[in-house]
CSV table of N, CA and C in Angstrom, one decimal:
chain,number,residue,atom,x,y,z
A,1,MET,N,216.0,46.9,204.2
A,1,MET,CA,217.4,46.9,204.5
A,1,MET,C,218.1,46.9,203.2
A,2,ASN,N,219.2,47.8,203.1
A,2,ASN,CA,220.0,47.8,201.9
A,2,ASN,C,221.1,46.8,202.0
A,3,ILE,N,221.2,46.0,200.9
A,3,ILE,CA,222.2,44.9,200.8
A,3,ILE,C,223.6,45.6,200.9
A,4,GLY,N,224.5,45.0,201.7
A,4,GLY,CA,225.8,45.4,201.8
A,4,GLY,C,226.0,46.5,202.9
A,5,GLN,N,224.9,47.1,203.4
A,5,GLN,CA,225.0,48.1,204.5
A,5,GLN,C,225.0,47.4,205.8
A,6,PRO,N,225.8,47.9,206.8
A,6,PRO,CA,225.7,47.3,208.1
A,6,PRO,C,224.4,47.5,208.8
A,7,VAL,N,223.9,46.5,209.5
A,7,VAL,CA,222.6,46.6,210.2
A,7,VAL,C,222.9,47.4,211.5
A,8,GLU,N,222.0,48.4,211.7
A,8,GLU,CA,222.1,49.1,213.0
A,8,GLU,C,221.2,48.5,214.0
A,9,ILE,N,220.0,48.1,213.6
A,9,ILE,CA,219.1,47.5,214.6
A,9,ILE,C,218.6,46.1,214.1
A,10,LEU,N,218.7,45.2,215.0
A,10,LEU,CA,218.0,43.9,214.8
A,10,LEU,C,216.7,43.9,215.6
A,11,LEU,N,215.6,43.9,215.0
A,11,LEU,CA,214.3,43.9,215.7
A,11,LEU,C,213.8,42.5,215.7
A,12,VAL,N,213.7,41.9,216.8
A,12,VAL,CA,213.2,40.5,217.0
A,12,VAL,C,211.8,40.5,217.5
A,13,GLU,N,210.8,40.4,216.6
A,13,GLU,CA,209.4,40.6,217.0
A,13,GLU,C,208.6,39.8,216.0
A,14,ASP,N,207.6,39.0,216.6
A,14,ASP,CA,206.8,38.2,215.8
A,14,ASP,C,205.4,38.8,215.5
A,15,ASN,N,205.0,39.8,216.3
A,15,ASN,CA,203.7,40.5,216.1
A,15,ASN,C,203.9,41.5,214.9
A,16,PRO,N,203.2,41.3,213.8
A,16,PRO,CA,203.3,42.2,212.6
A,16,PRO,C,202.9,43.6,213.0
A,17,ASP,N,201.9,43.8,213.8
A,17,ASP,CA,201.5,45.2,214.2
A,17,ASP,C,202.6,45.9,215.0
A,18,ASP,N,203.3,45.2,215.9
A,18,ASP,CA,204.4,45.8,216.6
A,18,ASP,C,205.6,46.1,215.7
A,19,VAL,N,205.8,45.2,214.7
A,19,VAL,CA,206.9,45.5,213.8
A,19,VAL,C,206.6,46.8,213.0
A,20,ILE,N,205.4,46.9,212.5
A,20,ILE,CA,205.0,48.1,211.8
A,20,ILE,C,205.1,49.3,212.7
A,21,LEU,N,204.6,49.3,213.9
A,21,LEU,CA,204.7,50.4,214.8
A,21,LEU,C,206.1,50.8,215.1
A,22,THR,N,206.9,49.8,215.4
A,22,THR,CA,208.3,50.1,215.7
A,22,THR,C,209.0,50.7,214.5
A,23,LEU,N,208.9,50.1,213.3
A,23,LEU,CA,209.5,50.7,212.1
A,23,LEU,C,209.0,52.1,211.9
A,24,HIS,N,207.7,52.3,212.0
A,24,HIS,CA,207.1,53.7,211.8
A,24,HIS,C,207.8,54.7,212.8
A,25,ALA,N,207.9,54.3,214.1
A,25,ALA,CA,208.5,55.2,215.1
A,25,ALA,C,209.9,55.5,214.8
A,26,LEU,N,210.7,54.5,214.3
A,26,LEU,CA,212.1,54.7,214.0
A,26,LEU,C,212.2,55.6,212.7
A,27,ARG,N,211.4,55.4,211.7
A,27,ARG,CA,211.4,56.2,210.5
A,27,ARG,C,211.0,57.6,210.8
A,28,ALA,N,210.0,57.8,211.6
A,28,ALA,CA,209.5,59.1,211.9
A,28,ALA,C,210.5,60.0,212.5
A,29,HIS,N,211.5,59.4,213.1
A,29,HIS,CA,212.6,60.1,213.8
A,29,HIS,C,213.9,59.9,213.1
A,30,HIS,N,213.9,59.4,211.9
A,30,HIS,CA,215.1,59.2,211.1
A,30,HIS,C,216.1,58.3,211.8
A,31,LEU,N,215.7,57.2,212.4
A,31,LEU,CA,216.5,56.3,213.1
A,31,LEU,C,216.5,54.9,212.5
A,32,SER,N,216.0,54.8,211.3
A,32,SER,CA,215.7,53.4,210.7
A,32,SER,C,216.5,53.1,209.5
A,33,ASN,N,217.7,53.7,209.4
A,33,ASN,CA,218.5,53.5,208.1
A,33,ASN,C,218.6,52.0,207.8
A,34,GLN,N,219.0,51.2,208.8
A,34,GLN,CA,219.3,49.8,208.5
A,34,GLN,C,218.7,48.9,209.6
A,35,VAL,N,217.5,48.5,209.4
A,35,VAL,CA,216.8,47.6,210.4
A,35,VAL,C,216.6,46.3,209.7
A,36,GLN,N,217.0,45.2,210.5
A,36,GLN,CA,216.7,43.9,210.0
A,36,GLN,C,215.6,43.3,211.0
A,37,VAL,N,214.6,42.7,210.5
A,37,VAL,CA,213.5,42.1,211.3
A,37,VAL,C,213.7,40.6,211.3
A,38,ALA,N,213.7,40.1,212.5
A,38,ALA,CA,213.6,38.6,212.6
A,38,ALA,C,212.3,38.3,213.3
A,39,ARG,N,211.5,37.4,212.8
A,39,ARG,CA,210.2,37.1,213.3
A,39,ARG,C,210.0,36.0,214.2
A,40,ASP,N,211.2,35.3,214.6
A,40,ASP,CA,211.2,34.3,215.6
A,40,ASP,C,212.6,34.2,216.1
A,41,GLY,N,212.8,33.4,217.2
A,41,GLY,CA,214.1,33.3,217.8
A,41,GLY,C,215.1,32.6,216.9
A,42,GLU,N,214.7,31.6,216.2
A,42,GLU,CA,215.7,30.9,215.3
A,42,GLU,C,216.2,31.9,214.2
A,43,GLU,N,215.3,32.7,213.7
A,43,GLU,CA,215.7,33.6,212.6
A,43,GLU,C,216.7,34.6,213.2
A,44,ALA,N,216.4,35.1,214.4
A,44,ALA,CA,217.4,36.0,215.0
A,44,ALA,C,218.8,35.4,215.1
A,45,LEU,N,218.8,34.2,215.7
A,45,LEU,CA,220.1,33.6,215.8
A,45,LEU,C,220.8,33.3,214.5
A,46,ALA,N,220.0,32.9,213.5
A,46,ALA,CA,220.6,32.6,212.2
A,46,ALA,C,221.2,33.9,211.6
A,47,PHE,N,220.5,35.0,211.8
A,47,PHE,CA,221.0,36.3,211.3
A,47,PHE,C,222.3,36.6,212.0
A,48,LEU,N,222.4,36.4,213.3
A,48,LEU,CA,223.6,36.7,214.0
A,48,LEU,C,224.8,35.8,213.8
A,49,PHE,N,224.5,34.5,213.7
A,49,PHE,CA,225.5,33.5,213.8
A,49,PHE,C,225.7,32.6,212.5
A,50,ASP,N,224.8,32.6,211.6
A,50,ASP,CA,224.9,31.6,210.5
A,50,ASP,C,225.1,32.3,209.1
A,51,PRO,N,226.4,32.5,208.7
A,51,PRO,CA,226.6,33.2,207.4
A,51,PRO,C,225.9,32.5,206.2
A,52,GLU,N,225.7,31.2,206.3
A,52,GLU,CA,225.1,30.6,205.1
A,52,GLU,C,223.6,31.0,204.9
A,53,LYS,N,222.9,31.4,206.0
A,53,LYS,CA,221.6,31.9,205.9
A,53,LYS,C,221.5,33.3,205.6
A,54,ASN,N,222.7,34.0,205.6
A,54,ASN,CA,222.7,35.5,205.4
A,54,ASN,C,223.4,35.8,204.1
A,55,GLY,N,223.7,34.8,203.3
A,55,GLY,CA,224.4,35.1,202.1
A,55,GLY,C,225.9,35.3,202.3
A,56,PRO,N,226.6,35.8,201.3
A,56,PRO,CA,228.1,35.9,201.4
A,56,PRO,C,228.5,37.0,202.4
A,57,HIS,N,227.7,37.9,202.7
A,57,HIS,CA,228.1,39.0,203.6
A,57,HIS,C,227.5,38.8,205.0
A,58,ALA,N,228.2,38.0,205.8
A,58,ALA,CA,227.7,37.8,207.2
A,58,ALA,C,227.7,39.1,207.9
A,59,PRO,N,226.8,39.4,208.7
A,59,PRO,CA,226.7,40.7,209.4
A,59,PRO,C,227.9,40.9,210.4
A,60,SER,N,228.4,42.1,210.5
A,60,SER,CA,229.4,42.4,211.5
A,60,SER,C,228.7,42.5,212.9
A,61,GLY,N,227.4,42.5,212.9
A,61,GLY,CA,226.7,42.6,214.1
A,61,GLY,C,225.9,43.9,214.1
A,62,PRO,N,224.7,43.9,214.6
A,62,PRO,CA,223.9,45.2,214.7
A,62,PRO,C,224.5,46.0,215.9
A,63,ARG,N,224.2,47.3,215.9
A,63,ARG,CA,224.5,48.2,217.0
A,63,ARG,C,223.6,48.0,218.2
A,64,LEU,N,222.4,47.5,217.9
A,64,LEU,CA,221.3,47.4,218.9
A,64,LEU,C,220.4,46.2,218.5
A,65,ILE,N,220.0,45.5,219.6
A,65,ILE,CA,219.0,44.4,219.4
A,65,ILE,C,217.8,44.8,220.2
A,66,LEU,N,216.6,44.9,219.6
A,66,LEU,CA,215.3,45.0,220.3
A,66,LEU,C,214.7,43.7,220.3
A,67,LEU,N,214.5,43.1,221.5
A,67,LEU,CA,214.1,41.7,221.6
A,67,LEU,C,212.8,41.5,222.4
A,68,ASP,N,211.8,40.9,221.7
A,68,ASP,CA,210.6,40.5,222.4
A,68,ASP,C,210.9,39.2,223.1
A,69,LEU,N,210.1,38.9,224.1
A,69,LEU,CA,210.4,37.6,224.8
A,69,LEU,C,209.5,36.5,224.3
A,70,LYS,N,208.3,36.8,224.0
A,70,LYS,CA,207.3,35.7,223.6
A,70,LYS,C,207.4,35.5,222.1
A,71,LEU,N,208.3,34.6,221.7
A,71,LEU,CA,208.6,34.4,220.3
A,71,LEU,C,208.3,32.9,219.9
A,72,PRO,N,207.9,32.6,218.7
A,72,PRO,CA,207.8,31.3,218.2
A,72,PRO,C,209.2,30.6,218.0
A,73,LYS,N,209.2,29.3,218.0
A,73,LYS,CA,210.4,28.5,217.7
A,73,LYS,C,211.4,28.5,218.8
A,74,LEU,N,211.8,29.7,219.2
A,74,LEU,CA,212.8,29.8,220.3
A,74,LEU,C,212.5,31.1,221.0
A,75,ASN,N,212.3,31.0,222.3
A,75,ASN,CA,211.8,32.2,223.0
A,75,ASN,C,212.9,33.2,223.2
A,76,GLY,N,212.5,34.4,223.6
A,76,GLY,CA,213.5,35.5,223.7
A,76,GLY,C,214.5,35.3,224.8
A,77,LEU,N,214.2,34.6,225.9
A,77,LEU,CA,215.2,34.3,226.9
A,77,LEU,C,216.3,33.5,226.4
A,78,GLU,N,216.0,32.5,225.6
A,78,GLU,CA,217.1,31.6,225.0
A,78,GLU,C,217.9,32.4,224.0
A,79,VAL,N,217.2,33.3,223.2
A,79,VAL,CA,218.0,34.1,222.3
A,79,VAL,C,218.9,35.0,223.1
A,80,LEU,N,218.4,35.7,224.1
A,80,LEU,CA,219.3,36.5,224.9
A,80,LEU,C,220.5,35.7,225.5
A,81,ARG,N,220.2,34.5,226.0
A,81,ARG,CA,221.2,33.7,226.6
A,81,ARG,C,222.3,33.4,225.6
A,82,GLN,N,222.0,33.1,224.4
A,82,GLN,CA,223.0,32.8,223.4
A,82,GLN,C,223.7,34.0,222.9
A,83,ILE,N,223.0,35.1,222.8
A,83,ILE,CA,223.7,36.4,222.4
A,83,ILE,C,224.8,36.7,223.4
A,84,LYS,N,224.4,36.7,224.7
A,84,LYS,CA,225.3,37.1,225.7
A,84,LYS,C,226.4,36.1,226.1
A,85,ALA,N,226.2,34.9,225.7
A,85,ALA,CA,227.2,33.8,225.9
A,85,ALA,C,228.3,33.8,224.8
A,86,ASP,N,228.1,34.4,223.7
A,86,ASP,CA,229.0,34.4,222.6
A,86,ASP,C,229.9,35.6,222.6
A,87,PRO,N,231.2,35.5,222.6
A,87,PRO,CA,232.1,36.7,222.6
A,87,PRO,C,231.9,37.6,221.4
A,88,ARG,N,231.4,37.0,220.3
A,88,ARG,CA,231.2,37.9,219.1
A,88,ARG,C,230.0,38.8,219.2
A,89,THR,N,229.0,38.5,220.1
A,89,THR,CA,227.8,39.3,220.2
A,89,THR,C,227.6,39.8,221.6
A,90,ARG,N,228.4,39.4,222.5
A,90,ARG,CA,228.2,39.8,223.9
A,90,ARG,C,228.1,41.2,224.2
A,91,SER,N,228.8,42.1,223.5
A,91,SER,CA,228.8,43.5,223.7
A,91,SER,C,227.7,44.3,223.0
A,92,ILE,N,227.0,43.6,222.2
A,92,ILE,CA,225.8,44.3,221.5
A,92,ILE,C,224.8,44.6,222.5
A,93,PRO,N,224.3,45.8,222.7
A,93,PRO,CA,223.3,46.1,223.6
A,93,PRO,C,222.0,45.4,223.2
A,94,VAL,N,221.3,44.8,224.2
A,94,VAL,CA,220.1,44.1,224.0
A,94,VAL,C,219.0,44.8,224.9
A,95,VAL,N,218.0,45.4,224.2
A,95,VAL,CA,216.9,46.0,224.9
A,95,VAL,C,215.7,45.0,224.8
A,96,VAL,N,215.3,44.5,225.9
A,96,VAL,CA,214.1,43.7,225.9
A,96,VAL,C,212.9,44.6,225.8
A,97,LEU,N,212.1,44.5,224.8
A,97,LEU,CA,210.9,45.3,224.5
A,97,LEU,C,209.8,44.3,224.4
A,98,THR,N,209.0,44.2,225.5
A,98,THR,CA,208.0,43.1,225.6
A,98,THR,C,206.8,43.5,226.3
A,99,ALA,N,205.7,42.7,226.2
A,99,ALA,CA,204.5,43.0,226.9
A,99,ALA,C,204.5,42.5,228.3
A,100,SER,N,205.5,41.6,228.7
A,100,SER,CA,205.5,41.0,230.0
A,100,SER,C,206.0,41.9,231.1
A,101,ARG,N,205.2,42.0,232.1
A,101,ARG,CA,205.5,42.7,233.3
A,101,ARG,C,205.9,41.8,234.5
A,102,GLU,N,206.1,40.5,234.2
A,102,GLU,CA,206.4,39.5,235.2
A,102,GLU,C,207.8,39.8,235.8
A,103,ASP,N,207.8,39.9,237.1
A,103,ASP,CA,209.0,40.1,237.8
A,103,ASP,C,210.1,39.1,237.5
A,104,ARG,N,209.6,37.8,237.3
A,104,ARG,CA,210.6,36.7,237.0
A,104,ARG,C,211.2,37.0,235.7
A,105,ASP,N,210.5,37.4,234.7
A,105,ASP,CA,211.1,37.7,233.3
A,105,ASP,C,212.1,38.8,233.5
A,106,ILE,N,211.8,39.9,234.2
A,106,ILE,CA,212.7,41.0,234.4
A,106,ILE,C,214.0,40.5,235.0
A,107,GLU,N,213.8,39.8,236.1
A,107,GLU,CA,215.0,39.3,236.8
A,107,GLU,C,215.9,38.4,236.0
A,108,VAL,N,215.3,37.5,235.3
A,108,VAL,CA,216.0,36.6,234.4
A,108,VAL,C,216.7,37.3,233.3
A,109,CYS,N,216.1,38.3,232.7
A,109,CYS,CA,216.7,39.0,231.6
A,109,CYS,C,217.9,39.8,232.0
A,110,TYR,N,217.8,40.4,233.2
A,110,TYR,CA,219.0,41.2,233.7
A,110,TYR,C,220.1,40.2,234.1
A,111,ALA,N,219.7,39.0,234.7
A,111,ALA,CA,220.7,38.0,235.0
A,111,ALA,C,221.5,37.5,233.8
A,112,LEU,N,220.7,37.4,232.7
A,112,LEU,CA,221.4,36.9,231.4
A,112,LEU,C,222.2,38.0,230.7
A,113,GLY,N,222.1,39.3,231.1
A,113,GLY,CA,222.9,40.3,230.5
A,113,GLY,C,222.1,41.3,229.7
A,114,ALA,N,220.8,41.4,229.8
A,114,ALA,CA,220.0,42.4,229.1
A,114,ALA,C,220.5,43.8,229.5
A,115,ASN,N,220.6,44.7,228.6
A,115,ASN,CA,221.0,46.1,228.9
A,115,ASN,C,219.9,46.9,229.4
A,116,SER,N,218.6,46.6,229.0
A,116,SER,CA,217.5,47.3,229.4
A,116,SER,C,216.3,46.4,229.3
A,117,TYR,N,215.2,46.7,230.1
A,117,TYR,CA,214.0,46.0,230.0
A,117,TYR,C,212.8,47.0,230.0
A,118,ILE,N,212.1,47.0,228.9
A,118,ILE,CA,211.0,48.0,228.7
A,118,ILE,C,209.7,47.2,228.4
A,119,VAL,N,208.7,47.5,229.2
A,119,VAL,CA,207.3,47.0,228.9
A,119,VAL,C,206.7,47.9,227.8
A,120,LYS,N,206.3,47.2,226.7
A,120,LYS,CA,205.7,47.9,225.6
A,120,LYS,C,204.5,48.7,226.0
A,121,PRO,N,204.5,50.0,225.8
A,121,PRO,CA,203.3,50.8,226.0
A,121,PRO,C,202.1,50.4,225.1
A,122,VAL,N,200.9,50.4,225.6
A,122,VAL,CA,199.7,50.0,224.8
A,122,VAL,C,199.3,51.2,223.9
A,123,ASP,N,199.5,52.4,224.4
A,123,ASP,CA,199.1,53.6,223.7
A,123,ASP,C,200.0,53.9,222.5
A,124,PHE,N,199.5,54.2,221.3
A,124,PHE,CA,200.3,54.4,220.1
A,124,PHE,C,201.3,55.5,220.3
A,125,GLU,N,200.9,56.7,220.8
A,125,GLU,CA,201.8,57.8,221.0
A,125,GLU,C,202.9,57.5,222.0
A,126,GLN,N,202.6,56.8,223.1
A,126,GLN,CA,203.6,56.5,224.1
A,126,GLN,C,204.6,55.4,223.5
A,127,PHE,N,204.0,54.5,222.7
A,127,PHE,CA,204.9,53.5,222.1
A,127,PHE,C,205.9,54.2,221.1
A,128,THR,N,205.4,55.1,220.3
A,128,THR,CA,206.2,55.9,219.4
A,128,THR,C,207.3,56.6,220.1
A,129,ARG,N,207.0,57.3,221.2
A,129,ARG,CA,207.9,58.0,222.0
A,129,ARG,C,209.0,57.1,222.6
A,130,THR,N,208.5,56.0,223.1
A,130,THR,CA,209.4,55.0,223.7
A,130,THR,C,210.5,54.5,222.7
A,131,VAL,N,210.0,54.1,221.5
A,131,VAL,CA,210.9,53.6,220.5
A,131,VAL,C,211.9,54.7,220.0
A,132,HIS,N,211.4,55.9,219.9
A,132,HIS,CA,212.2,57.1,219.5
A,132,HIS,C,213.3,57.3,220.5
A,133,THR,N,212.9,57.3,221.8
A,133,THR,CA,213.9,57.4,222.9
A,133,THR,C,215.0,56.3,222.9
A,134,LEU,N,214.5,55.1,222.7
A,134,LEU,CA,215.4,54.0,222.6
A,134,LEU,C,216.4,54.2,221.5
A,135,GLY,N,215.9,54.5,220.3
A,135,GLY,CA,216.8,54.6,219.2
A,135,GLY,C,217.8,55.8,219.4
A,136,LEU,N,217.3,56.9,219.9
A,136,LEU,CA,218.1,58.1,220.1
A,136,LEU,C,219.2,57.7,221.1
A,137,TYR,N,218.9,57.1,222.2
A,137,TYR,CA,219.9,56.8,223.2
A,137,TYR,C,220.9,55.8,222.7
A,138,TRP,N,220.4,54.6,222.3
A,138,TRP,CA,221.3,53.5,221.9
A,138,TRP,C,222.1,53.7,220.7
A,139,LEU,N,221.6,54.5,219.7
A,139,LEU,CA,222.3,54.7,218.4
A,139,LEU,C,223.1,56.0,218.4
A,140,LEU,N,222.6,57.0,219.0
A,140,LEU,CA,223.3,58.3,218.9
A,140,LEU,C,224.0,58.7,220.2
A,141,LEU,N,223.5,58.5,221.3
A,141,LEU,CA,224.1,59.0,222.6
A,141,LEU,C,225.1,58.0,223.2
A,142,ASN,N,224.7,56.7,223.3
A,142,ASN,CA,225.5,55.7,224.0
A,142,ASN,C,226.8,55.5,223.2
A,143,GLN,N,227.9,55.4,224.0
A,143,GLN,CA,229.2,55.0,223.5
A,143,GLN,C,229.5,53.6,223.8
A,144,GLY,N,229.5,52.7,222.8
A,144,GLY,CA,229.8,51.3,223.0
A,144,GLY,C,231.3,51.0,222.8
A,145,PRO,N,231.7,49.8,223.1
A,145,PRO,CA,233.1,49.4,222.8
A,145,PRO,C,233.4,49.4,221.3
A,146,GLU,N,234.6,49.7,220.9
A,146,GLU,CA,234.9,49.6,219.5
A,146,GLU,C,234.8,48.2,219.0
A,147,SER,N,234.3,48.0,217.8
A,147,SER,CA,234.1,46.7,217.2
A,147,SER,C,235.4,46.1,216.8
């Protein structure tokens, strides 16, 4: 990430392999200009809400959050709950990108305000296409509210 540049994507993911794959897929399709990676739920919330942990330039908020559910320290459901409960971050699209196929997780995520729920494909090519499509839609095609 370039210092001073607005973050376009906050990737909240603790699996290093999934981070690498996601960043590769975004870069391969020129959608990774400004990606911030948070490796646990606490780090994600600190990035979004705590200017002391982010230096003098607190983020204005990413344009998209890609959120895993199974995270250390603070799980993805609680991260989603806090994002959607706060008026400063409520309108940021949150795409849950997780390995969980559990109906309960899907229901809870949508009840908490997730904008989309996607089960991570196991196949490398399908994973790359999925991330490309996510980036294309949410960063280039979707029209969000003015900041």
